[in-house]
PDB file of C-alpha atoms in Angstrom:
ATOM      1  CA  UNK A1383     419.207 117.563 333.723  1.00 66.00           C
ATOM      2  CA  UNK A1384     416.984 118.216 336.717  1.00 75.00           C
ATOM      3  CA  UNK A1385     417.003 115.407 339.238  1.00 89.00           C
ATOM      4  CA  UNK A1386     414.682 114.567 342.085  1.00 92.00           C
ATOM      5  CA  UNK A1387     417.462 115.387 344.544  1.00 93.00           C
ATOM      6  CA  UNK A1388     417.968 118.818 342.963  1.00 94.00           C
ATOM      7  CA  UNK A1389     414.239 119.546 343.247  1.00 92.00           C
ATOM      8  CA  UNK A1390     414.106 118.414 346.879  1.00 94.00           C
ATOM      9  CA  UNK A1391     417.128 120.572 347.734  1.00 95.00           C
ATOM     10  CA  UNK A1392     415.654 123.590 345.960  1.00 93.00           C
ATOM     11  CA  UNK A1393     412.344 123.217 347.799  1.00 94.00           C
ATOM     12  CA  UNK A1394     414.126 122.828 351.144  1.00 96.00           C
ATOM     13  CA  UNK A1395     416.241 125.928 350.518  1.00 97.00           C
ATOM     14  CA  UNK A1396     413.166 127.997 349.555  1.00 96.00           C
ATOM     15  CA  UNK A1397     410.742 126.654 352.170  1.00 95.00           C
ATOM     16  CA  UNK A1398     410.454 129.860 354.209  1.00 95.00           C
ATOM     17  CA  UNK A1399     410.039 131.980 351.072  1.00 96.00           C
ATOM     18  CA  UNK A1400     407.231 129.713 349.863  1.00 94.00           C
ATOM     19  CA  UNK A1401     405.498 129.836 353.250  1.00 95.00           C
ATOM     20  CA  UNK A1402     405.637 133.642 353.225  1.00 96.00           C
ATOM     21  CA  UNK A1403     404.223 133.660 349.691  1.00 95.00           C
ATOM     22  CA  UNK A1404     401.392 131.358 350.748  1.00 94.00           C
ATOM     23  CA  UNK A1405     400.642 133.579 353.744  1.00 96.00           C
ATOM     24  CA  UNK A1406     400.451 136.606 351.428  1.00 96.00           C
ATOM     25  CA  UNK A1407     397.889 134.831 349.258  1.00 95.00           C
ATOM     26  CA  UNK A1408     395.860 133.579 352.235  1.00 95.00           C
ATOM     27  CA  UNK A1409     395.641 137.097 353.657  1.00 96.00           C
ATOM     28  CA  UNK A1410     393.587 138.186 350.619  1.00 96.00           C
ATOM     29  CA  UNK A1411     389.850 137.464 351.016  1.00 95.00           C
ATOM     30  CA  UNK A1412     388.515 136.145 347.705  1.00 95.00           C
ATOM     31  CA  UNK A1413     384.944 134.920 348.122  1.00 96.00           C
ATOM     32  CA  UNK A1414     383.292 134.854 344.692  1.00 95.00           C
ATOM     33  CA  UNK A1415     380.448 137.409 344.490  1.00 96.00           C
ATOM     34  CA  UNK A1416     378.913 137.455 341.017  1.00 93.00           C
ATOM     35  CA  UNK A1417     376.188 139.693 342.483  1.00 97.00           C
ATOM     36  CA  UNK A1418     378.872 142.419 342.731  1.00 97.00           C
ATOM     37  CA  UNK A1419     379.812 142.077 339.035  1.00 97.00           C
ATOM     38  CA  UNK A1420     381.702 144.949 337.459  1.00 96.00           C
ATOM     39  CA  UNK A1421     383.602 145.178 334.182  1.00 96.00           C
ATOM     40  CA  UNK A1422     386.921 143.322 334.632  1.00 96.00           C
ATOM     41  CA  UNK A1423     385.666 142.039 338.012  1.00 98.00           C
ATOM     42  CA  UNK A1424     382.957 139.510 337.092  1.00 97.00           C
ATOM     43  CA  UNK A1425     383.301 137.693 340.428  1.00 97.00           C
ATOM     44  CA  UNK A1426     383.350 140.825 342.574  1.00 97.00           C
ATOM     45  CA  UNK A1427     386.015 143.156 343.933  1.00 98.00           C
ATOM     46  CA  UNK A1428     387.705 140.683 346.285  1.00 97.00           C
ATOM     47  CA  UNK A1429     388.309 138.165 343.507  1.00 97.00           C
ATOM     48  CA  UNK A1430     389.598 141.031 341.343  1.00 98.00           C
ATOM     49  CA  UNK A1431     392.100 141.941 344.072  1.00 97.00           C
ATOM     50  CA  UNK A1432     393.175 138.295 344.317  1.00 97.00           C
ATOM     51  CA  UNK A1433     393.632 138.085 340.549  1.00 97.00           C
ATOM     52  CA  UNK A1434     395.694 141.286 340.673  1.00 98.00           C
ATOM     53  CA  UNK A1435     397.879 139.740 343.385  1.00 97.00           C
ATOM     54  CA  UNK A1436     398.287 136.556 341.303  1.00 96.00           C
ATOM     55  CA  UNK A1437     399.374 138.548 338.252  1.00 97.00           C
ATOM     56  CA  UNK A1438     401.654 140.854 340.258  1.00 97.00           C
ATOM     57  CA  UNK A1439     403.396 137.911 341.925  1.00 96.00           C
ATOM     58  CA  UNK A1440     403.864 136.258 338.538  1.00 95.00           C
ATOM     59  CA  UNK A1441     405.597 139.409 337.270  1.00 97.00           C
ATOM     60  CA  UNK A1442     407.630 139.583 340.489  1.00 96.00           C
ATOM     61  CA  UNK A1443     409.060 136.145 339.726  1.00 93.00           C
ATOM     62  CA  UNK A1444     409.897 137.084 336.126  1.00 93.00           C
ATOM     63  CA  UNK A1445     406.979 135.579 334.226  1.00 93.00           C
ATOM     64  CA  UNK A1446     404.743 137.102 331.569  1.00 92.00           C
ATOM     65  CA  UNK A1447     401.139 137.615 332.659  1.00 94.00           C
ATOM     66  CA  UNK A1448     397.790 137.992 330.952  1.00 95.00           C
ATOM     67  CA  UNK A1449     394.489 139.206 332.367  1.00 97.00           C
ATOM     68  CA  UNK A1450     391.471 137.801 330.557  1.00 96.00           C
ATOM     69  CA  UNK A1451     388.904 140.480 331.445  1.00 97.00           C
ATOM     70  CA  UNK A1452     388.924 139.442 335.096  1.00 97.00           C
ATOM     71  CA  UNK A1453     387.586 135.953 334.379  1.00 96.00           C
ATOM     72  CA  UNK A1454     391.014 134.376 334.662  1.00 95.00           C
ATOM     73  CA  UNK A1455     394.696 135.097 334.367  1.00 95.00           C
ATOM     74  CA  UNK A1456     397.663 133.346 332.844  1.00 93.00           C
ATOM     75  CA  UNK A1457     401.300 133.242 333.865  1.00 93.00           C
ATOM     76  CA  UNK A1458     403.694 132.055 331.179  1.00 91.00           C
ATOM     77  CA  UNK A1459     407.397 131.654 330.593  1.00 88.00           C
ATOM     78  CA  UNK A1460     409.200 131.460 327.296  1.00 86.00           C
ATOM     79  CA  UNK A1461     407.879 130.972 323.811  1.00 85.00           C
ATOM     80  CA  UNK A1462     407.430 127.267 323.314  1.00 81.00           C
ATOM     81  CA  UNK A1463     405.356 125.395 320.789  1.00 84.00           C
ATOM     82  CA  UNK A1464     404.172 122.982 323.463  1.00 83.00           C
ATOM     83  CA  UNK A1465     403.167 123.953 326.984  1.00 80.00           C
ATOM     84  CA  UNK A1466     402.381 122.447 330.335  1.00 80.00           C
ATOM     85  CA  UNK A1467     399.287 123.916 331.953  1.00 82.00           C
ATOM     86  CA  UNK A1468     398.211 124.068 335.568  1.00 82.00           C
ATOM     87  CA  UNK A1469     394.642 125.074 336.233  1.00 85.00           C
ATOM     88  CA  UNK A1470     393.649 126.415 339.629  1.00 88.00           C
ATOM     89  CA  UNK A1471     391.140 128.768 341.166  1.00 92.00           C
ATOM     90  CA  UNK A1472     391.823 131.736 343.412  1.00 93.00           C
ATOM     91  CA  UNK A1473     388.410 132.101 345.048  1.00 94.00           C
ATOM     92  CA  UNK A1474     387.290 130.553 348.312  1.00 93.00           C
ATOM     93  CA  UNK A1475     383.869 129.635 349.634  1.00 89.00           C
ATOM     94  CA  UNK A1476     382.525 131.873 352.407  1.00 92.00           C
ATOM     95  CA  UNK A1477     384.540 131.344 355.568  1.00 89.00           C
ATOM     96  CA  UNK A1478     381.642 130.529 357.868  1.00 90.00           C
ATOM     97  CA  UNK A1479     381.923 130.562 361.657  1.00 92.00           C
ATOM     98  CA  UNK A1480     383.907 128.926 364.440  1.00 92.00           C
ATOM     99  CA  UNK A1481     387.441 129.625 363.287  1.00 91.00           C
ATOM    100  CA  UNK A1482     390.045 129.233 366.016  1.00 93.00           C
ATOM    101  CA  UNK A1483     392.292 131.633 364.082  1.00 94.00           C
ATOM    102  CA  UNK A1484     391.129 134.526 361.905  1.00 95.00           C
ATOM    103  CA  UNK A1485     390.617 133.015 358.412  1.00 94.00           C
ATOM    104  CA  UNK A1486     392.632 135.667 356.540  1.00 95.00           C
ATOM    105  CA  UNK A1487     395.421 136.057 359.083  1.00 96.00           C
ATOM    106  CA  UNK A1488     397.569 132.987 358.336  1.00 96.00           C
ATOM    107  CA  UNK A1489     399.314 131.188 361.171  1.00 96.00           C
ATOM    108  CA  UNK A1490     402.104 128.610 361.031  1.00 96.00           C
ATOM    109  CA  UNK A1491     401.696 126.061 363.806  1.00 95.00           C
ATOM    110  CA  UNK A1492     403.212 122.605 364.259  1.00 95.00           C
ATOM    111  CA  UNK A1493     404.473 122.553 360.667  1.00 91.00           C
ATOM    112  CA  UNK A1494     401.107 123.538 359.140  1.00 93.00           C
ATOM    113  CA  UNK A1495     399.914 126.781 357.575  1.00 94.00           C
ATOM    114  CA  UNK A1496     396.425 127.614 358.809  1.00 94.00           C
ATOM    115  CA  UNK A1497     394.176 130.045 356.939  1.00 93.00           C
ATOM    116  CA  UNK A1498     391.360 130.301 354.422  1.00 92.00           C
ATOM    117  CA  UNK A1499     392.348 128.744 351.102  1.00 89.00           C
ATOM    118  CA  UNK A1500     395.687 127.215 352.122  1.00 87.00           C
ATOM    119  CA  UNK A1501     394.504 123.684 351.436  1.00 83.00           C
ATOM    120  CA  UNK A1502     392.748 124.408 348.133  1.00 81.00           C
ATOM    121  CA  UNK A1503     394.732 126.111 345.362  1.00 73.00           C
ATOM    122  CA  UNK A1504     395.743 129.329 347.091  1.00 76.00           C
TER     123      UNK A1504
END
């Protein structure tokens, strides 16, 4: 049985790996651009690249992946009758101006990861 202590220990032992994973995701611009629609990239090429990264990282960690014509992706494990679902988005709003750090070049400072999308699903 999984305990809270086990989970906390696992997270602590994988902290650096998770930060590096987050930095990889942040480094991918993914502003939604429906005006750049293409088949299998309905939200533009940057969102397509982000979806590809999402699916590739899912495979990297041993999960099954599905691409739903570029509109969304799914990462699954096992073949269960009942499932738990997490819904998230991979796009970000335009980055705007006045960044102290480049928005897609993540920085770790004072225990925080700084970069576009790190506080909202990426």
